[in-house]
Coordinates of C-alpha atoms and ligand atoms in Angstrom, one line a residue:
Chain A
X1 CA 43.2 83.2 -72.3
X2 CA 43.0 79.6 -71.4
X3 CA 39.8 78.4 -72.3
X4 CA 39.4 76.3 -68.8
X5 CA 40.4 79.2 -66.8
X6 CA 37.2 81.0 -68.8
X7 CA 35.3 78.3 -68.2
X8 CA 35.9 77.7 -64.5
X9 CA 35.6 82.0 -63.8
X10 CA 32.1 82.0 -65.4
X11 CA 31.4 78.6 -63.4
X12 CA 32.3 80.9 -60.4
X13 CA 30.3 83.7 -61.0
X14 CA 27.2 81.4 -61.7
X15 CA 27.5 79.6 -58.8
X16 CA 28.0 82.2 -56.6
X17 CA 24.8 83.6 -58.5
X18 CA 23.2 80.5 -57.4
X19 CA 24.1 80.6 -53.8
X20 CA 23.1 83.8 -53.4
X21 CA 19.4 83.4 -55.1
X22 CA 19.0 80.5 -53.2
X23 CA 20.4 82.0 -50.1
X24 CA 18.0 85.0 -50.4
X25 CA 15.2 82.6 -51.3
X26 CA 15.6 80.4 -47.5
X27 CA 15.8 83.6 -45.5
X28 CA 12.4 84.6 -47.6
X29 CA 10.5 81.8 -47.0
X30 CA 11.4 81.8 -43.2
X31 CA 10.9 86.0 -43.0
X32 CA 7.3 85.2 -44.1
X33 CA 6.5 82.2 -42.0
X34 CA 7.6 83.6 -39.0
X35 CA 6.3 87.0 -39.9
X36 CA 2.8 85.2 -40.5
X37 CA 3.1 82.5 -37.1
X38 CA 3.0 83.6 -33.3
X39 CA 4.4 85.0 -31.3
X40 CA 3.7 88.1 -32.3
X41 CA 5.2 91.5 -30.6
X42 CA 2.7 94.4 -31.7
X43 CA 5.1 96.8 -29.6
X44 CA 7.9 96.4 -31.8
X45 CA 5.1 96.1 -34.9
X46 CA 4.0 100.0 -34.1
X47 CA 7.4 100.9 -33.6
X48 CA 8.4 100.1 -36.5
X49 CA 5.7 101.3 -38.5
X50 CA 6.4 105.0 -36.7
X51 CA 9.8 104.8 -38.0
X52 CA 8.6 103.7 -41.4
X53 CA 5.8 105.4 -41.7
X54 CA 5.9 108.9 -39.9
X55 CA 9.4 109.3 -40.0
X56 CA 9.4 108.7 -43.9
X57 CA 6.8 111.7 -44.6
X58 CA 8.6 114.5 -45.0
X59 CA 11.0 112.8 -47.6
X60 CA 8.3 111.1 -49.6
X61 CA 6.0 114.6 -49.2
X62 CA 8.9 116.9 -50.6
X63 CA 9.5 114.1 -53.4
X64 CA 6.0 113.8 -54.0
X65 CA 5.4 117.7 -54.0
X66 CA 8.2 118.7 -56.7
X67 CA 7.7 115.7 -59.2
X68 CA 3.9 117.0 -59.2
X69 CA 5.3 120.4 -59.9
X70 CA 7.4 119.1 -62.2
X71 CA 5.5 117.1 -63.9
X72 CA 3.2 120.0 -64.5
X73 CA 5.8 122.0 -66.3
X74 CA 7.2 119.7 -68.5
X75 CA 4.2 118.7 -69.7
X76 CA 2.8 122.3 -70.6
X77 CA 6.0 122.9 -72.3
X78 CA 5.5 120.0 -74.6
X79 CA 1.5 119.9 -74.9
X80 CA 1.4 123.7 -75.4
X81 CA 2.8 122.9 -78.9
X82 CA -0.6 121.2 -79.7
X83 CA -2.3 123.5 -77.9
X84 CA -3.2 120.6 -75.4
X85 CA -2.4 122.1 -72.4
X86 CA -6.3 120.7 -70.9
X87 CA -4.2 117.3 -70.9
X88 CA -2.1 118.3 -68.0
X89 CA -4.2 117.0 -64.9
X90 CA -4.9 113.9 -66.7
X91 CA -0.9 113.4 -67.4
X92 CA -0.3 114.3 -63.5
X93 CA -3.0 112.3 -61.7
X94 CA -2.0 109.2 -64.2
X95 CA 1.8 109.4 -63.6
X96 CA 1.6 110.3 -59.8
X97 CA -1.3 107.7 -58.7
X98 CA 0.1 104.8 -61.5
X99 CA 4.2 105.1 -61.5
X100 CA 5.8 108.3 -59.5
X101 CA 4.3 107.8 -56.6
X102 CA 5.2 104.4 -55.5
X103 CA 8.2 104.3 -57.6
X104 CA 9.8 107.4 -55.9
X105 CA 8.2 106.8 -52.6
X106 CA 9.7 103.3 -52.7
X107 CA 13.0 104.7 -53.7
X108 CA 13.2 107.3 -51.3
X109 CA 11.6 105.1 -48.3
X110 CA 14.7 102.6 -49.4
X111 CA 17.3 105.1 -49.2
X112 CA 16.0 106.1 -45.6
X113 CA 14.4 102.5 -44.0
X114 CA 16.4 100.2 -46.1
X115 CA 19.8 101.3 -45.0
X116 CA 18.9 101.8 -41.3
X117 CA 17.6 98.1 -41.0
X118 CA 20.4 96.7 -42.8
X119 CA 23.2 99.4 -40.4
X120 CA 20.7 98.0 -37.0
X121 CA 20.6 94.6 -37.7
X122 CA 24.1 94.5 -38.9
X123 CA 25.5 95.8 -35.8
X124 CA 23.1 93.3 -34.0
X125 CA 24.7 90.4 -36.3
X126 CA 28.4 92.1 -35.7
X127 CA 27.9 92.4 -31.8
X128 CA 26.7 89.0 -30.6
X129 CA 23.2 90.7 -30.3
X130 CA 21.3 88.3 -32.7
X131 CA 22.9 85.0 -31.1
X132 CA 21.9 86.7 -27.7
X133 CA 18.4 86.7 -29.2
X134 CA 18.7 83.1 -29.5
X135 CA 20.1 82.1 -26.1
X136 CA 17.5 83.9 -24.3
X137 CA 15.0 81.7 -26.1
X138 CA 13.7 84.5 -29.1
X139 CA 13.5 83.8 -32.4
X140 CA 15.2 86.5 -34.8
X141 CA 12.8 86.0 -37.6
X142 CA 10.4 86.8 -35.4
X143 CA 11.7 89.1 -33.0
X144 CA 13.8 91.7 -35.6
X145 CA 12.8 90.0 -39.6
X146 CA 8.8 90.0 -39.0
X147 CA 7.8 92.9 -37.4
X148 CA 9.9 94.9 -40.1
X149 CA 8.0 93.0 -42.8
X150 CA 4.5 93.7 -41.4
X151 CA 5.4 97.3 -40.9
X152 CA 7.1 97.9 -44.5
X153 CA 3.9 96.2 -46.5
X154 CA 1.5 98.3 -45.0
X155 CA 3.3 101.8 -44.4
X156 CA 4.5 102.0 -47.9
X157 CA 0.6 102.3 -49.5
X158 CA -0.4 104.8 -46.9
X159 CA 2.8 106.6 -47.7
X160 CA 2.1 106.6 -51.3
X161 CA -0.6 107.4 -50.8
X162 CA -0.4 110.9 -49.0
X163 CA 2.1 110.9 -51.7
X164 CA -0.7 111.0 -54.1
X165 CA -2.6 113.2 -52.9
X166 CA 0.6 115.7 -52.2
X167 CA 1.7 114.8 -56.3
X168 CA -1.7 116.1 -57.5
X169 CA -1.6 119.3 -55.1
X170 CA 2.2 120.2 -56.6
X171 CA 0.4 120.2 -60.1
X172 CA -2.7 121.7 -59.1
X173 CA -0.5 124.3 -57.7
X174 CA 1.6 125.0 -60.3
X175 CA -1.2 124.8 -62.9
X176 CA -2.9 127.7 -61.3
X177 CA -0.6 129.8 -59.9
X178 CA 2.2 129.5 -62.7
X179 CA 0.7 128.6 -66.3
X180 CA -2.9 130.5 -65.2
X181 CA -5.1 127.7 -65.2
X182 CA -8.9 127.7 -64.1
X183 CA -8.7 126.0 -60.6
X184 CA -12.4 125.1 -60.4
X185 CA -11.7 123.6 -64.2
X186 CA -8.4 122.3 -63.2
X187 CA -10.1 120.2 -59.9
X188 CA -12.8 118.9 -62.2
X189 CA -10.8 117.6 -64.8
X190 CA -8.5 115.9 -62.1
X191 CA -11.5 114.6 -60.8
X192 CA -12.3 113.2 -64.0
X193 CA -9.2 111.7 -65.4
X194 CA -8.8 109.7 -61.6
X195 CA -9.4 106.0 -62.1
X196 CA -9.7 103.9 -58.7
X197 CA -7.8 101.4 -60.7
X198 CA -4.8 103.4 -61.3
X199 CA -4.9 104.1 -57.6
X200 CA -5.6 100.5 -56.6
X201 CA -2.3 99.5 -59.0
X202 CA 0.5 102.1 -57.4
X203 CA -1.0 100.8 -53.8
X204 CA -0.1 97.2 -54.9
X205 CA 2.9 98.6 -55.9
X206 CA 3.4 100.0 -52.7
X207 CA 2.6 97.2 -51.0
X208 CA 5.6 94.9 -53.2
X209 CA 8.0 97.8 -53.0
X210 CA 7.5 97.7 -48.9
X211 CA 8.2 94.1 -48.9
X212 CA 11.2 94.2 -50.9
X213 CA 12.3 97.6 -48.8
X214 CA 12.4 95.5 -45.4
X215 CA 13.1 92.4 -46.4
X216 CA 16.4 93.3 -48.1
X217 CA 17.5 95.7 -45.3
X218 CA 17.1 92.7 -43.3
X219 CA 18.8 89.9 -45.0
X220 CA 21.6 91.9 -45.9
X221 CA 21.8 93.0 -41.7
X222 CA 21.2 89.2 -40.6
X223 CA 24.3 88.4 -43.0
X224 CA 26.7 91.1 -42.4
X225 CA 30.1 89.7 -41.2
X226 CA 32.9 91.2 -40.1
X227 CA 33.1 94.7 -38.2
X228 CA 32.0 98.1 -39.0
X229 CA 33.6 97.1 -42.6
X230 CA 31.0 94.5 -42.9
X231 CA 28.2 96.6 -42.0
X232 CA 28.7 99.6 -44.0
X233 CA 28.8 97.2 -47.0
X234 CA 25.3 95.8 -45.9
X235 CA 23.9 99.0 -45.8
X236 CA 24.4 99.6 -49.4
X237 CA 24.4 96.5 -51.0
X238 CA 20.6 96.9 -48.7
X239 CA 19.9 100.1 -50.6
X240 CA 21.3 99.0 -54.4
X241 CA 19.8 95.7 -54.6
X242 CA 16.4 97.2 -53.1
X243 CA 16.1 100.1 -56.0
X244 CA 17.4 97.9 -58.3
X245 CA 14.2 95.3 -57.8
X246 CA 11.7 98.1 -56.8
X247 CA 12.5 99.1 -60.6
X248 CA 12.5 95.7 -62.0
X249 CA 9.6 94.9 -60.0
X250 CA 7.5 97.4 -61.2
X251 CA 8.3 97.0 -65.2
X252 CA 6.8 93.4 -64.1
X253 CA 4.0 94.3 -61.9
X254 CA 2.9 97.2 -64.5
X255 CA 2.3 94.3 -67.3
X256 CA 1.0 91.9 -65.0
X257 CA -1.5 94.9 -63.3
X258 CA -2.4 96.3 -66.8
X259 CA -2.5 93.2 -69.3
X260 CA -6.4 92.8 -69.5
Chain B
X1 CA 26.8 55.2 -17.3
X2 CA 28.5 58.3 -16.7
X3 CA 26.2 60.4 -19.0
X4 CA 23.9 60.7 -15.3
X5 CA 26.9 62.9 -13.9
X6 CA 27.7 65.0 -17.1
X7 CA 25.8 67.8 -17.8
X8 CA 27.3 68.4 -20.7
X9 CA 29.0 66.2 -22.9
X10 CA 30.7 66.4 -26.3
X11 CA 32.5 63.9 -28.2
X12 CA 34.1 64.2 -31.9
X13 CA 33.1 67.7 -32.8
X14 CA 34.3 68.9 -36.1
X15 CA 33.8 72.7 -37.5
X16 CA 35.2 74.1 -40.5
X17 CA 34.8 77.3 -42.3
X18 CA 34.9 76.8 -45.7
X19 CA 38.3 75.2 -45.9
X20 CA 39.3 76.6 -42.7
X21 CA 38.8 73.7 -40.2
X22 CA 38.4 75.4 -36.8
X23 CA 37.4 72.2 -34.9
X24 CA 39.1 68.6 -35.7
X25 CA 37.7 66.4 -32.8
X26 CA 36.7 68.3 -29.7
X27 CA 35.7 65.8 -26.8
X28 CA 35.0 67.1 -23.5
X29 CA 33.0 66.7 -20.2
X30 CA 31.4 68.6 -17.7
X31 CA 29.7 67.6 -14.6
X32 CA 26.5 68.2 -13.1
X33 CA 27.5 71.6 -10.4
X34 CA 31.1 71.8 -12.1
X35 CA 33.0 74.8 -13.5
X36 CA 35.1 73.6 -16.6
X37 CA 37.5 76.5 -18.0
X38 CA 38.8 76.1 -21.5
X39 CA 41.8 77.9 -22.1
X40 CA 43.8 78.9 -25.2
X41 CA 45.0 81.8 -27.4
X42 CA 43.1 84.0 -29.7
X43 CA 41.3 82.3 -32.2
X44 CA 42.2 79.1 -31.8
X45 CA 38.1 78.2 -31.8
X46 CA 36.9 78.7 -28.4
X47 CA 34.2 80.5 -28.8
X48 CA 33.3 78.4 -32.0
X49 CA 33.0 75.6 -29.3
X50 CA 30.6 76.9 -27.1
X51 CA 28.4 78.5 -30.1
X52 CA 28.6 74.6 -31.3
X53 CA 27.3 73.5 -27.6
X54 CA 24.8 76.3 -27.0
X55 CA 23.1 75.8 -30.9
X56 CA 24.6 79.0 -32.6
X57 CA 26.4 76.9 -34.9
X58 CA 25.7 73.8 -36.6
X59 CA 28.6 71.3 -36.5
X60 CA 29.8 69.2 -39.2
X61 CA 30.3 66.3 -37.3
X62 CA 30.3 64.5 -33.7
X63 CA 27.9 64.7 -30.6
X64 CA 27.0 66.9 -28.1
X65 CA 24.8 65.7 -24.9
X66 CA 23.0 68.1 -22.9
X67 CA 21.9 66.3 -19.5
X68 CA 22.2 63.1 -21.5
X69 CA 20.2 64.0 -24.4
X70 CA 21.7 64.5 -27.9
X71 CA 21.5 67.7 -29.5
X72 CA 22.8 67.8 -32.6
X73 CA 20.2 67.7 -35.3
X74 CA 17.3 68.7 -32.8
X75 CA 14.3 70.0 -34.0
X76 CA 13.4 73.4 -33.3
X77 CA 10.9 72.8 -30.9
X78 CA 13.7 70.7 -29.2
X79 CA 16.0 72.9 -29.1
X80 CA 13.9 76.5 -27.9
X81 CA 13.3 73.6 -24.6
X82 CA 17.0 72.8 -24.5
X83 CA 17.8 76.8 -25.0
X84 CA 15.8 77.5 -22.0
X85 CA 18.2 75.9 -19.6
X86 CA 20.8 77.9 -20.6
X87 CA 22.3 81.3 -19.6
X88 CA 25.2 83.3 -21.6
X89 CA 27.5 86.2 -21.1
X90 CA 29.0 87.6 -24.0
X91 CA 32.0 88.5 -24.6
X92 CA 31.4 92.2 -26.1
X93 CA 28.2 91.9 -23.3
X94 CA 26.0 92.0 -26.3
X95 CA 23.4 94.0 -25.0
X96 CA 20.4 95.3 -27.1
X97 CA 21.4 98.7 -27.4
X98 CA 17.4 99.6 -27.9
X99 CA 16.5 98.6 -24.7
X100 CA 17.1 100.0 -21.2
X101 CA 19.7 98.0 -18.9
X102 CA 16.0 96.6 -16.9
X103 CA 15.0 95.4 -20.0
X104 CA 17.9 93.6 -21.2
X105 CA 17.8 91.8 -17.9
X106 CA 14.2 91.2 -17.8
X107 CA 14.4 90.1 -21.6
X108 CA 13.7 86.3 -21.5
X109 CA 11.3 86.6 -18.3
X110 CA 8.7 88.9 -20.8
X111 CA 9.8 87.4 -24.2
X112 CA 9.7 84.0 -23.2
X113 CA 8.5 83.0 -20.0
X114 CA 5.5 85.8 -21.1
X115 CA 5.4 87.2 -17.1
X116 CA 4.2 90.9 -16.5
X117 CA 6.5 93.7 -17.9
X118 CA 6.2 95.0 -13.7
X119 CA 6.9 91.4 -12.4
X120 CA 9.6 91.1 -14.7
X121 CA 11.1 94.6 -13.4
X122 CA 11.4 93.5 -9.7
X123 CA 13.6 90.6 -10.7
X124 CA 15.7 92.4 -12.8
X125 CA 16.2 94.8 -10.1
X126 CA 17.1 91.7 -7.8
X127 CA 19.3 90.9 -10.4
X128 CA 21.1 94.3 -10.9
X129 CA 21.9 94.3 -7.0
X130 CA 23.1 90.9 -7.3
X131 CA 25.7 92.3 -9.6
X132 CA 26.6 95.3 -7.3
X133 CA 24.8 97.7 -9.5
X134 CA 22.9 100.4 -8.2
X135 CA 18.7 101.0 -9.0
X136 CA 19.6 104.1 -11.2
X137 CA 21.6 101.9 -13.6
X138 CA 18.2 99.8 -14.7
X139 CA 16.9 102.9 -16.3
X140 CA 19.8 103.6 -18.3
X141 CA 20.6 102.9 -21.7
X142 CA 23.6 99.9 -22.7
X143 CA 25.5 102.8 -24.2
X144 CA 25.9 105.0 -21.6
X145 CA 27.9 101.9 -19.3
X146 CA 31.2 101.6 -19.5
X147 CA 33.0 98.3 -20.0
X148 CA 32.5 96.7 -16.4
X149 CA 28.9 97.5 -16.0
X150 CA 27.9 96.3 -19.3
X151 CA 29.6 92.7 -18.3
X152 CA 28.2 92.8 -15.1
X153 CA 24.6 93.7 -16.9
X154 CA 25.5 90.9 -18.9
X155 CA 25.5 88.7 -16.1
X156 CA 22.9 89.9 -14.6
X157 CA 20.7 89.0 -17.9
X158 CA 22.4 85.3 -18.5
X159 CA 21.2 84.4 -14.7
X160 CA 17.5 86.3 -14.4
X161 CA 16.0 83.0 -16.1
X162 CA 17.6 80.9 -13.1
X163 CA 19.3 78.9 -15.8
X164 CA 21.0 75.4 -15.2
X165 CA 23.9 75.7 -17.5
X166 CA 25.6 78.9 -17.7
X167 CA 28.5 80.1 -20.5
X168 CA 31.1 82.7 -20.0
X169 CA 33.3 83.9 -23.1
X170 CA 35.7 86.0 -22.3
X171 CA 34.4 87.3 -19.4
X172 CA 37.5 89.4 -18.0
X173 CA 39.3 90.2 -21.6
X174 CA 39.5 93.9 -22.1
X175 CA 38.4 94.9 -18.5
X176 CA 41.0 96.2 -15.8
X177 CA 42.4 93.3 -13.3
X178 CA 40.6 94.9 -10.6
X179 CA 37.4 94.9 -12.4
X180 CA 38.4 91.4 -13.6
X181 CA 38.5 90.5 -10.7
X182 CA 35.1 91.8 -9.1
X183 CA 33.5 90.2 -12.3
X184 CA 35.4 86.7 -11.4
X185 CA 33.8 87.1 -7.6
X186 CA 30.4 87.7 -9.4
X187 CA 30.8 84.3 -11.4
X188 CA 31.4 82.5 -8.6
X189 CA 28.9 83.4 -6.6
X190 CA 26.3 83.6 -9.1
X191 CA 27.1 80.5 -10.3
X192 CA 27.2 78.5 -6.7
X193 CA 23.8 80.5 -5.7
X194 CA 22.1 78.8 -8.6
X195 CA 24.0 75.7 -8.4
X196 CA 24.8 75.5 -12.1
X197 CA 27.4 74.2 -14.2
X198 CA 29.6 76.5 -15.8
X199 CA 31.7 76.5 -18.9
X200 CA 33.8 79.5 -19.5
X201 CA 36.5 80.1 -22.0
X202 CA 39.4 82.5 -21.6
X203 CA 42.8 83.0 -22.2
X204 CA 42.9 85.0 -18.8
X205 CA 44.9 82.7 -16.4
X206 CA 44.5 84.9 -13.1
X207 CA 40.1 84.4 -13.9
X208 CA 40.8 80.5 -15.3
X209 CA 42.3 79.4 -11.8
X210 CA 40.2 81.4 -9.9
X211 CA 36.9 80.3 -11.0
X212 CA 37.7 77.0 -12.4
X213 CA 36.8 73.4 -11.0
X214 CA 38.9 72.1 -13.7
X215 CA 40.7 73.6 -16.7
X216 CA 41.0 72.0 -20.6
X217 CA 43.4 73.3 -22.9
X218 CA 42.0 74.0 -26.6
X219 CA 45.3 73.9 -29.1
X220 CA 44.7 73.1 -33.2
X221 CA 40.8 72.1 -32.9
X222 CA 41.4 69.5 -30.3
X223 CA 41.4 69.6 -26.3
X224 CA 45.1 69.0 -25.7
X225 CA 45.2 68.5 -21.6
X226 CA 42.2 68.2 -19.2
X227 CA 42.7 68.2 -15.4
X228 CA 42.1 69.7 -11.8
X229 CA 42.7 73.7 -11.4
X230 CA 45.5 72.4 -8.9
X231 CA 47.2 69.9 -11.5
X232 CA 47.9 73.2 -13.5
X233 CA 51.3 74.0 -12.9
X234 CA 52.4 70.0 -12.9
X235 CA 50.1 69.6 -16.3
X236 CA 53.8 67.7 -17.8
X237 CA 52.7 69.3 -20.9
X238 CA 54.6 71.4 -22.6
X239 CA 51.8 73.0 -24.5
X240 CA 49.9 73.7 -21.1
X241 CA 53.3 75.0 -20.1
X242 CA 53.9 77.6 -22.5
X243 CA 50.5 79.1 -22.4
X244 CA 50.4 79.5 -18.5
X245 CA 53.8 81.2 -18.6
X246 CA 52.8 83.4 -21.8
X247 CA 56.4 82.3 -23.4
X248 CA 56.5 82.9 -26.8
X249 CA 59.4 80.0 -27.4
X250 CA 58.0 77.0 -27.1
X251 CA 56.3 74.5 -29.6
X252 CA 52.7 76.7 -29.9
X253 CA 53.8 78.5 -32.8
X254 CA 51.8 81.8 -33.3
X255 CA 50.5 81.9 -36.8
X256 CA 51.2 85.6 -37.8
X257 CA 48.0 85.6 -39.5
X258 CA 45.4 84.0 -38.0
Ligands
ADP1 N1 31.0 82.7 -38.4 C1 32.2 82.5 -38.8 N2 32.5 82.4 -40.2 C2 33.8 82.2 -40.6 N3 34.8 82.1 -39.7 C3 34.6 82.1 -38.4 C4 33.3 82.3 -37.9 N4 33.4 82.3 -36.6 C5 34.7 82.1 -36.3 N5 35.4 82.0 -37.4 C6 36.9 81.7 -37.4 O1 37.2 80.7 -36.5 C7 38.4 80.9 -35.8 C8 38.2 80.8 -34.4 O2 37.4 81.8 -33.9 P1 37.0 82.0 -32.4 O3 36.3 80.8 -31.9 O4 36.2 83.3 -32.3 O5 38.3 82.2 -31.6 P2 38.6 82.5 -30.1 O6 39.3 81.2 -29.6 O7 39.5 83.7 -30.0 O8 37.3 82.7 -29.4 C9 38.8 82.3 -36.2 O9 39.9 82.2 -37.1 C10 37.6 82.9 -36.9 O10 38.1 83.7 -38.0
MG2 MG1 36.3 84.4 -28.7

């Protein structure tokens, strides 16, 4: 291959790397300064928290309720061999509270409120809605951008945690009923091995996870172009790059949370 | 100085998209009370133009005066005060599918003028009769309407503010000539009861001599022809000529792909 053509093709990629950092960094900064400067619009605020936060509970609870079960199992299986098995409501209450529960809650949550911002704002941007915004004297960033913020940082730690507490149950559950545990010894040593820390750290998490959540569904809504085509892309370049940082996000946010 | 009768005026507007240059040098006028039509075919930039004018889009280069003040570059502030004089119909109707037809109307009267959700309600009632809707139709959702009603809803938004400067894009295209018509009547009216000006684009001829004072011609990123609705057939331009007529020999070549 021609060495310029090289050249010039990773030159491309860069930049467009570039453009589109920088891009997502603008619309950041003016999400959260509008989000943060009035007017407000608390309807649109609650409505959006219902749809986030109500209408995400019975996805995150039957996530949260199976990896707790889960997470029970596998870990008898393998602590069994060490006869261990008294480990297994430190290993669930640890893994929900810390990592599973606002890793899959944030996951889930962007699979369901991710994608519908990014398909509702899309269409918005798609059918002249968002420059009719503008001509009747309402700003965007703070009429669709902001109140999607506010609702995604605070509903994701209340979601994770009912998560929690629905994580520890699925254990407890299959603790007692399945591998024959005590449940009075089972509740104590749950009780025991909880940390308000660890719980503090997967709210935080939460709280991150929600940001990232709304704020891609919306950027990648407000800059949809071109048609149904356009928005269907949106959608899941909303839902990709949104795992993709909740994951990234929390490898970061577990060092910087734990380093002392 | 003219600039006291023009309401709106814009001189040397440029707008490219990347190397697509849309607009190479746009100057036009419009007059205090006037109705300016700017016609042309599909994609040749006319609604680019008025999203330049109304502050959708930034352009490149040139001026545009609103009422004698310059508003390109305006600070926001600026520009929400300039925004408040103005009233637009869409051409899809772009209505906020979450919102029932009163409060689409009645959007910039809560939003922005903060008046009572119930105060708000009896003007956009006013508003739906104005537009020969019926009461029933203000509780309904944007989605149930069918083509006609969600222009005239439309309408009935762009005016509830009482707005000085109203734009139309399109406001017939893809509606029956009947309805076409009724919607053309509404313009007019609306826009004499309010005693705005009014800058439409189409590429609908029956609507452009209908409701237009005077009509400009839009060809290649420039305004080709200005001049009375009357002057229309006698333009002496062959451009003008072709378009009115919808001939396709004649020198506006139709790029196959736009
Ligand atoms: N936001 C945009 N980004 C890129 N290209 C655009 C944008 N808006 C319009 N264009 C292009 O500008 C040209 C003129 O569009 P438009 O003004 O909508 O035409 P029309 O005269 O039919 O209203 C079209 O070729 C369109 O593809
Ligand atoms: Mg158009």
């Amino acid at each position: 291959m021609n060495p310029l053509t090289f050249l010039s093709t990773t030159g491309g990629v860069f930049m467009t790397f570039l453009t589109a950092t920088g891009r997502l960094s603008l619309f950041t900064f003016s999400a959260l300064y509008h989000a943060v400067t009035p007017p407000f619009y608390p309807r649109l605020i609650v409505q959006q928290m219902i749809s986030i936060g109500y209408f995400s509970l019975p996805v995150v609870g039957l996530t949260a309720i199976f990896t707790g079960m889960v997470l029970a199992l596998q870990s008898y299986t393998g602590f069994s061999r060490f006869s261990a098995e008294s480990a297994i409501p430190n290993v669930v209450v640890l893994s929900i509270t810390r990592e599973l529960g606002p890793v899959l809650a944030g996951l889930m949550v962007a699979g369901r409120v991710g994608a519908a911002m990014a398909a509702e704002i899309g269409t918005m941007r798609v059918t002249e809605q968002i420059d009719a915004l503008v001509t009747l004297s309402t700003n965007p960033f703070k009429y669709l951008v902001g109140p999607r913020l506010i609702a995604g940082v605070t509903m994701l730690p209340i979601l994770v945690l009912i998560a929690d507490v629905i994580g520890i149950l699925g254990g407890y559950l299959v603790s007692v009923y399945k591998l024959g545990f005590n449940p009075t010894t089972y509740l104590i040593n749950t009780w025991n091995f909880f940390e308000v820390e660890d719980l503090n750290s997967g709210l935080i998490k939460a709280a991150v996870f929600g940001f990232i959540i709304s704020l891609l569904g919306c950027y990648n809504g407000y800059n949809s172009r071109g048609g149904a085509q356009g928005v269907g892309a949106a959608t899941t370049t909303a839902v990709v790059t949104a795992s993709i940082l909740i994951l990234c996000s929390d490898y970061f946010l577990t060092e910087l949370l734990f380093s002392q | 100085m003219t600039d006291k009768q023009n309401m709106i005026e814009v001189r040397g507007l440029h707008k490219a998209f990347g190397h697509k240059k849309v607009l190479t040098g746009v100057d036009l006028n419009v007059g205090v009370g006037e109705s300016l039509v700017v016609i042309g075919g599909s994609g040749t930039g006319k609604s680019v133009l008025i999203k330049n004018i109304l502050g959708l889009l930034k352009p490149d280069e040139g001026s545009i005066m609103i009422n004698g003040e310059e508003t390109v570059g305006m600070s926001a502030k600026e520009r929400l005060r300039i925004m408040k004089k103005f009233g637009m119909l869409f051409q899809g109707g772009a209505l906020f599918d979450s919102l029932k037809v009163w409060e689409n109307i009645a959007f910039a009267l809560i939003q922005s003028l903060r008046m009572p959700r119930m105060e708000a309600k009896d003007i956009a009632m006013e508003k739906l009769a104005m537009v020969g809707l019926d009461p029933e139709v203000g509780e309904l959702e944007p989605a149930e309407l069918s083509g006609g009603m969600q222009k005239r809803v439309g309408l009935a938004r762009a005016i509830a503010t009482q707005p000085e400067i109203i734009f139309f894009d399109e406001p017939t295209t893809g509606l029956d000539p009947i309805m076409g018509d009724v919607i053309n009547d509404l313009i007019i009216n609306c826009v004499r009861d309010l005693g705005a000006t009014a800058l439409s684009i189409t590429h609908d001829m029956a609507s452009a001599r209908k409701i237009a004072d005077r009509i400009a011609m839009i060809y290649e990123g420039k305004i080709i022809w200005v001049g009375p609705v009357a002057d229309i057939d006698n333009s002496g331009n062959e451009y003008v000529d072709q378009f009115i007529h919808g001939k396709a020999e004649g020198p506006i070549k139709m790029a196959v792909r736009g």
